[in-house]
GROMACS .gro file of C-alpha atoms in nm:
model
  416
    1PRO     CA    1  -2.932  -4.609  -0.794
    2THR     CA    2  -2.824  -4.367  -0.555
    3VAL     CA    3  -2.628  -4.049  -0.547
    4GLN     CA    4  -2.403  -3.917  -0.273
    5ILE     CA    5  -2.321  -3.530  -0.279
    6GLN     CA    6  -2.061  -3.374  -0.054
    7LEU     CA    7  -2.011  -3.018  -0.029
    8VAL     CA    8  -1.661  -2.948   0.160
    9PHE     CA    9  -1.595  -2.602   0.296
   10GLN     CA   10  -1.234  -2.525   0.364
   11THR     CA   11  -1.346  -2.375   0.695
   12GLY     CA   12  -1.419  -2.552   1.031
   13THR     CA   13  -1.383  -2.512   1.410
   14ALA     CA   14  -1.026  -2.376   1.361
   15ASN     CA   15  -1.235  -2.072   1.239
   16ASP     CA   16  -1.433  -2.039   1.566
   17PRO     CA   17  -1.402  -1.667   1.689
   18ALA     CA   18  -1.175  -1.605   2.008
   19GLY     CA   19  -1.349  -1.712   2.329
   20LYS     CA   20  -1.639  -1.860   2.129
   21ALA     CA   21  -1.544  -2.207   2.073
   22GLY     CA   22  -1.843  -2.418   1.942
   23VAL     CA   23  -1.968  -2.161   1.678
   24ALA     CA   24  -1.871  -2.383   1.375
   25ASN     CA   25  -2.018  -2.681   1.541
   26LEU     CA   26  -2.349  -2.486   1.655
   27THR     CA   27  -2.367  -2.334   1.293
   28ALA     CA   28  -2.364  -2.690   1.148
   29GLN     CA   29  -2.652  -2.788   1.389
   30MET     CA   30  -2.858  -2.478   1.313
   31ILE     CA   31  -2.831  -2.523   0.939
   32ARG     CA   32  -3.112  -2.762   0.913
   33GLU     CA   33  -3.334  -2.583   1.178
   34GLY     CA   34  -3.511  -2.365   0.908
   35THR     CA   35  -3.479  -2.164   0.600
   36THR     CA   36  -3.662  -1.865   0.453
   37ARG     CA   37  -3.883  -2.123   0.254
   38ARG     CA   38  -3.901  -2.406   0.493
   39THR     CA   39  -3.935  -2.457   0.882
   40SER     CA   40  -3.734  -2.729   1.048
   41LEU     CA   41  -4.041  -2.979   1.017
   42GLN     CA   42  -4.089  -2.918   0.664
   43ILE     CA   43  -3.735  -2.993   0.582
   44ALA     CA   44  -3.756  -3.300   0.764
   45ASP     CA   45  -4.089  -3.393   0.608
   46ASP     CA   46  -3.948  -3.321   0.245
   47LEU     CA   47  -3.639  -3.536   0.304
   48GLU     CA   48  -3.846  -3.805   0.439
   49PHE     CA   49  -4.103  -3.809   0.170
   50ILE     CA   50  -3.831  -3.863  -0.106
   51GLY     CA   51  -3.608  -4.087   0.132
   52ALA     CA   52  -3.322  -3.849   0.125
   53ASN     CA   53  -3.080  -3.785   0.413
   54LEU     CA   54  -2.893  -3.466   0.481
   55ASN     CA   55  -2.619  -3.382   0.730
   56VAL     CA   56  -2.412  -3.091   0.805
   57ASN     CA   57  -2.113  -3.117   1.044
   58SER     CA   58  -1.790  -2.943   1.129
   59SER     CA   59  -1.445  -3.077   1.203
   60THR     CA   60  -1.126  -2.885   1.296
   61ASP     CA   61  -1.018  -2.810   0.922
   62ALA     CA   62  -1.352  -2.812   0.737
   63THR     CA   63  -1.730  -2.834   0.729
   64PHE     CA   64  -1.914  -3.100   0.534
   65ALA     CA   65  -2.272  -3.096   0.381
   66SER     CA   66  -2.354  -3.440   0.283
   67LEU     CA   67  -2.673  -3.545   0.084
   68LEU     CA   68  -2.766  -3.923  -0.018
   69THR     CA   69  -3.075  -3.969  -0.231
   70LEU     CA   70  -3.213  -4.205  -0.477
   71LYS     CA   71  -3.133  -4.089  -0.834
   72GLU     CA   72  -3.490  -4.070  -0.944
   73GLN     CA   73  -3.510  -3.800  -0.662
   74LEU     CA   74  -3.191  -3.598  -0.716
   75VAL     CA   75  -3.362  -3.288  -0.847
   76ALA     CA   76  -3.620  -3.273  -0.540
   77ALA     CA   77  -3.336  -3.344  -0.292
   78LEU     CA   78  -3.119  -3.084  -0.439
   79ASP     CA   79  -3.382  -2.826  -0.395
   80VAL     CA   80  -3.400  -2.903  -0.027
   81TYR     CA   81  -3.018  -2.939  -0.011
   82SER     CA   82  -2.943  -2.595  -0.173
   83ASP     CA   83  -3.211  -2.427   0.029
   84VAL     CA   84  -3.069  -2.550   0.351
   85LEU     CA   85  -2.727  -2.445   0.237
   86ARG     CA   86  -2.779  -2.106   0.100
   87ASN     CA   87  -3.112  -1.983   0.287
   88PRO     CA   88  -3.099  -2.084   0.664
   89SER     CA   89  -3.316  -1.843   0.865
   90PHE     CA   90  -3.149  -1.937   1.222
   91PRO     CA   91  -3.489  -1.915   1.382
   92GLU     CA   92  -3.470  -1.810   1.757
   93ASN     CA   93  -3.689  -2.063   1.896
   94GLU     CA   94  -3.495  -2.342   1.742
   95TRP     CA   95  -3.160  -2.190   1.870
   96ASN     CA   96  -3.292  -2.172   2.220
   97ARG     CA   97  -3.353  -2.543   2.212
   98VAL     CA   98  -3.019  -2.638   2.011
   99LYS     CA   99  -2.822  -2.438   2.260
  100LYS     CA  100  -2.986  -2.584   2.567
  101THR     CA  101  -2.933  -2.931   2.434
  102HIS     CA  102  -2.577  -2.866   2.348
  103LEU     CA  103  -2.495  -2.748   2.691
  104THR     CA  104  -2.641  -3.043   2.855
  105GLY     CA  105  -2.435  -3.268   2.625
  106LEU     CA  106  -2.129  -3.070   2.727
  107MET     CA  107  -2.254  -3.136   3.092
  108GLN     CA  108  -2.259  -3.495   3.049
  109GLN     CA  109  -1.935  -3.516   2.861
  110LYS     CA  110  -1.759  -3.403   3.196
  111ASP     CA  111  -1.841  -3.736   3.340
  112GLN     CA  112  -1.715  -3.938   3.042
  113PRO     CA  113  -1.357  -4.009   3.105
  114VAL     CA  114  -1.261  -4.077   2.739
  115VAL     CA  115  -1.398  -3.726   2.632
  116VAL     CA  116  -1.210  -3.541   2.926
  117ALA     CA  117  -0.902  -3.715   2.848
  118ASN     CA  118  -0.896  -3.620   2.487
  119ASN     CA  119  -0.997  -3.259   2.556
  120VAL     CA  120  -0.758  -3.214   2.815
  121PHE     CA  121  -0.468  -3.371   2.639
  122ALA     CA  122  -0.543  -3.146   2.338
  123GLY     CA  123  -0.534  -2.838   2.572
  124LEU     CA  124  -0.208  -2.918   2.713
  125VAL     CA  125  -0.057  -3.006   2.380
  126TYR     CA  126  -0.146  -2.684   2.200
  127GLY     CA  127  -0.277  -2.427   2.452
  128SER     CA  128  -0.578  -2.280   2.481
  129ASN     CA  129  -0.540  -2.015   2.217
  130HIS     CA  130  -0.433  -2.266   1.940
  131PRO     CA  131  -0.724  -2.391   1.738
  132TYR     CA  132  -0.637  -2.746   1.789
  133GLY     CA  133  -0.637  -2.701   2.152
  134ARG     CA  134  -0.993  -2.593   2.183
  135PRO     CA  135  -1.293  -2.846   2.224
  136THR     CA  136  -1.446  -2.846   1.881
  137GLU     CA  137  -1.795  -2.850   2.061
  138GLY     CA  138  -1.687  -2.568   2.287
  139THR     CA  139  -1.697  -2.544   2.669
  140ASP     CA  140  -1.961  -2.432   2.897
  141ALA     CA  141  -1.811  -2.080   2.921
  142SER     CA  142  -1.766  -2.043   2.548
  143VAL     CA  143  -2.104  -2.181   2.449
  144ASN     CA  144  -2.274  -1.958   2.712
  145ALA     CA  145  -2.102  -1.651   2.551
  146ILE     CA  146  -2.237  -1.755   2.179
  147ALA     CA  147  -2.535  -1.558   2.058
  148LEU     CA  148  -2.741  -1.632   1.743
  149ASP     CA  149  -2.589  -1.337   1.589
  150ASP     CA  150  -2.261  -1.515   1.617
  151LEU     CA  151  -2.375  -1.818   1.400
  152LYS     CA  152  -2.520  -1.584   1.162
  153SER     CA  153  -2.189  -1.402   1.121
  154PHE     CA  154  -1.997  -1.736   1.103
  155TYR     CA  155  -2.218  -1.865   0.826
  156ARG     CA  156  -2.186  -1.519   0.615
  157ALA     CA  157  -1.807  -1.552   0.653
  158ASN     CA  158  -1.753  -1.925   0.604
  159TYR     CA  159  -2.034  -2.092   0.400
  160LEU     CA  160  -1.893  -1.957   0.074
  161PRO     CA  161  -1.865  -2.095  -0.279
  162ASN     CA  162  -1.499  -1.998  -0.309
  163THR     CA  163  -1.422  -2.215   0.000
  164ALA     CA  164  -1.620  -2.504  -0.128
  165THR     CA  165  -1.595  -2.798  -0.349
  166LEU     CA  166  -1.888  -3.019  -0.461
  167ILE     CA  167  -1.827  -3.396  -0.502
  168VAL     CA  168  -2.090  -3.612  -0.663
  169VAL     CA  169  -2.066  -3.988  -0.660
  170GLY     CA  170  -2.321  -4.243  -0.787
  171ASP     CA  171  -2.548  -4.350  -1.094
  172VAL     CA  172  -2.513  -4.003  -1.256
  173THR     CA  173  -2.298  -3.835  -1.554
  174LEU     CA  174  -2.138  -3.504  -1.544
  175LYS     CA  175  -2.348  -3.414  -1.841
  176GLU     CA  176  -2.681  -3.510  -1.636
  177VAL     CA  177  -2.558  -3.338  -1.300
  178MET     CA  178  -2.401  -3.002  -1.444
  179PRO     CA  179  -2.728  -2.841  -1.528
  180MET     CA  180  -2.880  -2.913  -1.188
  181VAL     CA  181  -2.569  -2.779  -1.012
  182GLU     CA  182  -2.591  -2.474  -1.232
  183LYS     CA  183  -2.966  -2.436  -1.131
  184TYR     CA  184  -2.925  -2.446  -0.769
  185PHE     CA  185  -2.570  -2.315  -0.708
  186GLY     CA  186  -2.470  -2.100  -1.049
  187ASP     CA  187  -2.545  -1.774  -0.890
  188TRP     CA  188  -2.380  -1.835  -0.555
  189LYS     CA  189  -2.176  -1.510  -0.473
  190SER     CA  190  -1.822  -1.545  -0.346
  191GLU     CA  191  -1.684  -1.311  -0.063
  192ALA     CA  192  -1.369  -1.267   0.130
  193VAL     CA  193  -1.252  -1.532   0.340
  194VAL     CA  194  -1.064  -1.502   0.675
  195THR     CA  195  -0.801  -1.758   0.734
  196PRO     CA  196  -0.741  -1.897   1.063
  197THR     CA  197  -0.434  -1.786   1.271
  198PHE     CA  198  -0.221  -2.053   1.449
  199SER     CA  199  -0.053  -1.964   1.764
  200ALA     CA  200   0.268  -2.106   1.873
  201VAL     CA  201   0.254  -2.453   2.018
  202PRO     CA  202   0.393  -2.480   2.378
  203ARG     CA  203   0.730  -2.635   2.407
  204ILE     CA  204   0.769  -2.950   2.585
  205ASP     CA  205   1.118  -3.011   2.741
  206SER     CA  206   1.050  -3.314   2.913
  207THR     CA  207   0.771  -3.574   2.973
  208HIS     CA  208   0.500  -3.436   3.209
  209LEU     CA  209   0.249  -3.633   3.418
  210TYR     CA  210  -0.102  -3.493   3.452
  211LEU     CA  211  -0.400  -3.645   3.676
  212ILE     CA  212  -0.779  -3.577   3.640
  213ASP     CA  213  -0.957  -3.736   3.931
  214LYS     CA  214  -1.239  -3.991   3.871
  215PRO     CA  215  -1.310  -4.144   4.212
  216GLN     CA  216  -1.374  -4.502   4.227
  217ALA     CA  217  -1.339  -4.552   3.854
  218ALA     CA  218  -1.277  -4.898   3.750
  219GLN     CA  219  -1.052  -4.790   3.462
  220SER     CA  220  -0.802  -4.513   3.411
  221GLU     CA  221  -0.808  -4.352   3.073
  222ILE     CA  222  -0.440  -4.297   2.960
  223ARG     CA  223  -0.324  -4.048   2.670
  224ILE     CA  224   0.045  -4.022   2.576
  225GLY     CA  225   0.171  -3.793   2.298
  226HIS     CA  226   0.273  -3.461   2.160
  227VAL     CA  227   0.240  -3.265   1.848
  228GLY     CA  228   0.287  -3.469   1.518
  229VAL     CA  229   0.262  -3.366   1.171
  230ALA     CA  230   0.058  -3.222   0.897
  231ARG     CA  231  -0.117  -3.449   0.640
  232THR     CA  232   0.101  -3.269   0.387
  233THR     CA  233   0.416  -3.452   0.534
  234GLU     CA  234   0.636  -3.593   0.253
  235ASP     CA  235   0.675  -3.891   0.516
  236TYR     CA  236   0.306  -3.995   0.528
  237PHE     CA  237   0.347  -4.347   0.398
  238PRO     CA  238   0.642  -4.445   0.610
  239LEU     CA  239   0.471  -4.298   0.909
  240GLN     CA  240   0.161  -4.508   0.830
  241VAL     CA  241   0.360  -4.814   0.824
  242MET     CA  242   0.557  -4.731   1.121
  243ASN     CA  243   0.232  -4.668   1.319
  244ALA     CA  244   0.087  -4.977   1.193
  245ILE     CA  245   0.355  -5.165   1.360
  246LEU     CA  246   0.347  -4.959   1.661
  247GLY     CA  247  -0.003  -4.925   1.745
  248GLY     CA  248  -0.231  -4.874   1.417
  249GLN     CA  249  -0.359  -5.233   1.420
  250PHE     CA  250  -0.475  -5.535   1.620
  251THR     CA  251  -0.151  -5.693   1.587
  252SER     CA  252   0.067  -5.391   1.651
  253ARG     CA  253   0.314  -5.395   1.938
  254ILE     CA  254   0.120  -5.193   2.174
  255ASN     CA  255  -0.191  -5.391   2.150
  256LEU     CA  256  -0.002  -5.725   2.165
  257ASN     CA  257   0.172  -5.590   2.465
  258LEU     CA  258  -0.109  -5.443   2.672
  259ARG     CA  259  -0.416  -5.638   2.572
  260GLU     CA  260  -0.273  -5.981   2.455
  261SER     CA  261   0.029  -6.033   2.676
  262LYS     CA  262  -0.059  -5.852   3.005
  263GLY     CA  263  -0.437  -5.824   2.975
  264TYR     CA  264  -0.450  -5.483   3.093
  265THR     CA  265  -0.707  -5.361   2.833
  266TYR     CA  266  -0.968  -5.445   2.583
  267GLY     CA  267  -0.758  -5.258   2.341
  268ALA     CA  268  -0.470  -5.024   2.302
  269ARG     CA  269  -0.352  -4.789   2.004
  270SER     CA  270  -0.164  -4.521   1.867
  271GLY     CA  271  -0.186  -4.277   1.567
  272PHE     CA  272  -0.106  -3.957   1.389
  273ALA     CA  273  -0.415  -3.713   1.362
  274MET     CA  274  -0.280  -3.553   1.045
  275ARG     CA  275  -0.447  -3.214   0.970
  276LYS     CA  276  -0.385  -2.905   0.755
  277GLU     CA  277  -0.148  -2.818   1.030
  278ALA     CA  278   0.049  -3.051   1.256
  279GLY     CA  279  -0.217  -3.259   1.431
  280PRO     CA  280  -0.148  -3.469   1.751
  281PHE     CA  281   0.053  -3.803   1.781
  282LEU     CA  282  -0.130  -3.985   2.053
  283ALA     CA  283  -0.092  -4.329   2.226
  284GLN     CA  284  -0.398  -4.418   2.427
  285ALA     CA  285  -0.602  -4.697   2.607
  286GLY     CA  286  -0.860  -4.740   2.867
  287VAL     CA  287  -0.681  -4.995   3.139
  288LYS     CA  288  -0.787  -5.136   3.480
  289SER     CA  289  -0.710  -4.893   3.747
  290ALA     CA  290  -0.483  -5.149   3.956
  291VAL     CA  291  -0.240  -5.159   3.653
  292THR     CA  292  -0.242  -4.784   3.556
  293ASP     CA  293   0.121  -4.746   3.649
  294SER     CA  294   0.250  -5.079   3.467
  295SER     CA  295   0.032  -4.962   3.150
  296VAL     CA  296   0.208  -4.650   3.121
  297MET     CA  297   0.556  -4.818   3.175
  298GLU     CA  298   0.468  -5.064   2.895
  299PHE     CA  299   0.345  -4.772   2.667
  300MET     CA  300   0.679  -4.595   2.709
  301LYS     CA  301   0.884  -4.912   2.641
  302GLU     CA  302   0.689  -4.956   2.320
  303LEU     CA  303   0.730  -4.590   2.211
  304ARG     CA  304   1.099  -4.615   2.285
  305GLY     CA  305   1.152  -4.950   2.144
  306ILE     CA  306   1.027  -4.853   1.787
  307SER     CA  307   1.308  -4.627   1.726
  308ASP     CA  308   1.583  -4.807   1.924
  309ALA     CA  309   1.615  -5.075   1.674
  310ASP     CA  310   1.495  -5.194   1.332
  311VAL     CA  311   1.173  -5.366   1.313
  312THR     CA  312   1.172  -5.707   1.143
  313GLN     CA  313   1.133  -5.766   0.776
  314LYS     CA  314   0.819  -5.975   0.892
  315GLU     CA  315   0.667  -5.690   1.081
  316LEU     CA  316   0.725  -5.465   0.790
  317ASP     CA  317   0.560  -5.696   0.536
  318PHE     CA  318   0.271  -5.753   0.745
  319ALA     CA  319   0.222  -5.398   0.803
  320LYS     CA  320   0.232  -5.290   0.445
  321ASN     CA  321   0.013  -5.567   0.313
  322SER     CA  322  -0.240  -5.493   0.594
  323LEU     CA  323  -0.239  -5.142   0.487
  324VAL     CA  324  -0.266  -5.233   0.114
  325ARG     CA  325  -0.544  -5.470   0.159
  326ALA     CA  326  -0.751  -5.230   0.335
  327ILE     CA  327  -0.760  -4.989   0.045
  328PRO     CA  328  -1.062  -5.127  -0.143
  329GLN     CA  329  -1.270  -5.088   0.164
  330GLY     CA  330  -1.257  -4.717   0.139
  331PHE     CA  331  -1.415  -4.743  -0.196
  332GLU     CA  332  -1.719  -4.986  -0.133
  333THR     CA  333  -2.005  -4.713  -0.127
  334PRO     CA  334  -2.068  -4.387  -0.283
  335ALA     CA  335  -2.025  -4.238   0.049
  336HIS     CA  336  -1.680  -4.411   0.097
  337ILE     CA  337  -1.565  -4.286  -0.251
  338SER     CA  338  -1.705  -3.926  -0.161
  339GLY     CA  339  -1.505  -3.952   0.167
  340GLN     CA  340  -1.189  -4.064  -0.016
  341LEU     CA  341  -1.210  -3.775  -0.268
  342THR     CA  342  -1.278  -3.525   0.017
  343ASN     CA  343  -0.925  -3.602   0.122
  344LEU     CA  344  -0.788  -3.496  -0.189
  345VAL     CA  345  -0.987  -3.174  -0.171
  346LEU     CA  346  -0.916  -3.087   0.184
  347TYR     CA  347  -0.522  -3.162   0.168
  348ASN     CA  348  -0.463  -3.053  -0.167
  349LEU     CA  349  -0.359  -3.391  -0.287
  350PRO     CA  350  -0.275  -3.461  -0.681
  351ASP     CA  351  -0.550  -3.603  -0.875
  352ASP     CA  352  -0.356  -3.927  -0.945
  353TYR     CA  353  -0.303  -3.993  -0.568
  354PHE     CA  354  -0.493  -4.309  -0.561
  355ASN     CA  355  -0.295  -4.456  -0.865
  356THR     CA  356   0.034  -4.438  -0.666
  357VAL     CA  357  -0.099  -4.537  -0.320
  358VAL     CA  358   0.014  -4.919  -0.343
  359GLN     CA  359   0.349  -4.839  -0.488
  360ASN     CA  360   0.404  -4.571  -0.208
  361TYR     CA  361   0.347  -4.831   0.060
  362GLU     CA  362   0.534  -5.094  -0.102
  363LYS     CA  363   0.835  -4.864  -0.144
  364VAL     CA  364   0.869  -4.842   0.254
  365THR     CA  365   1.180  -4.992   0.384
  366VAL     CA  366   1.296  -5.097   0.745
  367ALA     CA  367   1.544  -4.806   0.741
  368ASP     CA  368   1.252  -4.588   0.666
  369VAL     CA  369   1.070  -4.699   0.969
  370ARG     CA  370   1.339  -4.637   1.202
  371ARG     CA  371   1.410  -4.298   1.032
  372VAL     CA  372   1.042  -4.160   1.091
  373SER     CA  373   1.014  -4.305   1.432
  374GLN     CA  374   1.348  -4.143   1.537
  375LYS     CA  375   1.233  -3.808   1.369
  376TYR     CA  376   0.876  -3.781   1.484
  377LEU     CA  377   0.851  -3.960   1.813
  378HIS     CA  378   1.010  -3.803   2.118
  379PRO     CA  379   0.919  -4.027   2.411
  380ALA     CA  380   1.141  -3.814   2.631
  381SER     CA  381   0.922  -3.505   2.568
  382MET     CA  382   0.559  -3.622   2.599
  383ASN     CA  383   0.248  -3.519   2.784
  384ILE     CA  384   0.106  -3.828   2.997
  385VAL     CA  385  -0.253  -3.747   3.062
  386ILE     CA  386  -0.447  -3.999   3.279
  387VAL     CA  387  -0.821  -3.985   3.406
  388GLY     CA  388  -0.867  -4.210   3.693
  389ASP     CA  389  -0.908  -4.266   4.063
  390ILE     CA  390  -0.606  -4.065   4.170
  391ALA     CA  391  -0.632  -4.205   4.529
  392LEU     CA  392  -0.537  -4.553   4.375
  393ILE     CA  393  -0.322  -4.454   4.108
  394LYS     CA  394  -0.136  -4.131   4.204
  395ALA     CA  395   0.177  -4.300   4.399
  396GLY     CA  396   0.241  -4.563   4.145
  397VAL     CA  397   0.249  -4.342   3.847
  398GLU     CA  398   0.479  -4.083   4.043
  399LYS     CA  399   0.720  -4.365   4.076
  400LEU     CA  400   0.776  -4.413   3.712
  401GLY     CA  401   1.040  -4.123   3.694
  402PHE     CA  402   0.826  -3.846   3.543
  403GLY     CA  403   0.823  -3.637   3.856
  404LYS     CA  404   0.529  -3.518   4.071
  405ALA     CA  405   0.192  -3.549   3.887
  406THR     CA  406   0.017  -3.212   3.824
  407VAL     CA  407  -0.374  -3.259   3.929
  408LEU     CA  408  -0.632  -3.076   3.679
  409ASP     CA  409  -0.996  -3.056   3.670
  410ALA     CA  410  -1.209  -3.176   3.385
  411ASP     CA  411  -1.160  -2.863   3.211
  412GLY     CA  412  -0.761  -2.892   3.227
  413LYS     CA  413  -0.739  -2.625   3.507
  414LYS     CA  414  -0.499  -2.682   3.767
  415VAL     CA  415  -0.650  -2.808   4.112
  416ASN     CA  416  -0.473  -2.614   4.393
   0.00000   0.00000   0.00000
């Protein structure tokens, strides 16, 4: 007897103003901190009283406002939900607290090799001027440059009904829910929306090696990859199957090699982060420091191997069956269903998309896997980013044939 509501705005951190990365993220945080009718505490109390849960967050391509409530409390929950989304007051006292907490979190992240590796890799692949090259949470400098008026401006420009789709899943009919939607959102006015611009991606002519020092680290965080493809690619299904074989599941080649055979890591994987624009392809693992060079060598061997020869029919069948059998897990709860429908909205997929998913996976052949691996994977022109103990790992990785390593700091800036 629950209802899951998701409002999907087609604008996210890619819409952050120049030099102010983090605005979308901080705006999403501040939405719940007070409205013209309720304080932050009143919002929390009203939601707790009816057992509802409300969250707002931003990704690169979108902003999501989700509400989970009991059906019997749907009207009361929508009253709070619509108030939060349509009437935020952005109180200054709450902003001071949120900004300080956010900056503290960014400071803590600089000591987390996983976060540092991800952020530096994105910056190298896309460049700092590209929306996908900036940390979605911003940097110390960009967040310090953000004022409360920036959040208000971002809200006015991006939280608009003409950029939004409302998804409702649960024990409710269209006839029941439409009057409620009209009541709370019917008079919401549309405005012009600015589409983000995407600068050219830096060209990678050969594979480059980058190191970020983490003295006495027991592990090295490895990131290897380049720009991948957008979600709208016609090769989506062959790519999913290919990557399942390469590094997308526990029994993938990369994981069986680095974890099961060599014992270098607890887990290694690869994947395409498909977005509205071409997201990154990334192979990654946290490995024991002493085998950093050997791990990079094994990664590169697998990245070359998937396109050098055909995969076996057994590998192909196992990958396709795994992907098909995982589909029902995405529809187990109202939240899962809402998430699946969000993909249709966000990437403009056809309404009958899920009716054809199984057939599209089943159609993938051995030849398709080799074709897409050769087309979309380029081991000879990748960025290799490693966060680890440079004193221990530098000499070994520089013997792998990728040239002298470039040393960067945690912000991706070159160290002299």
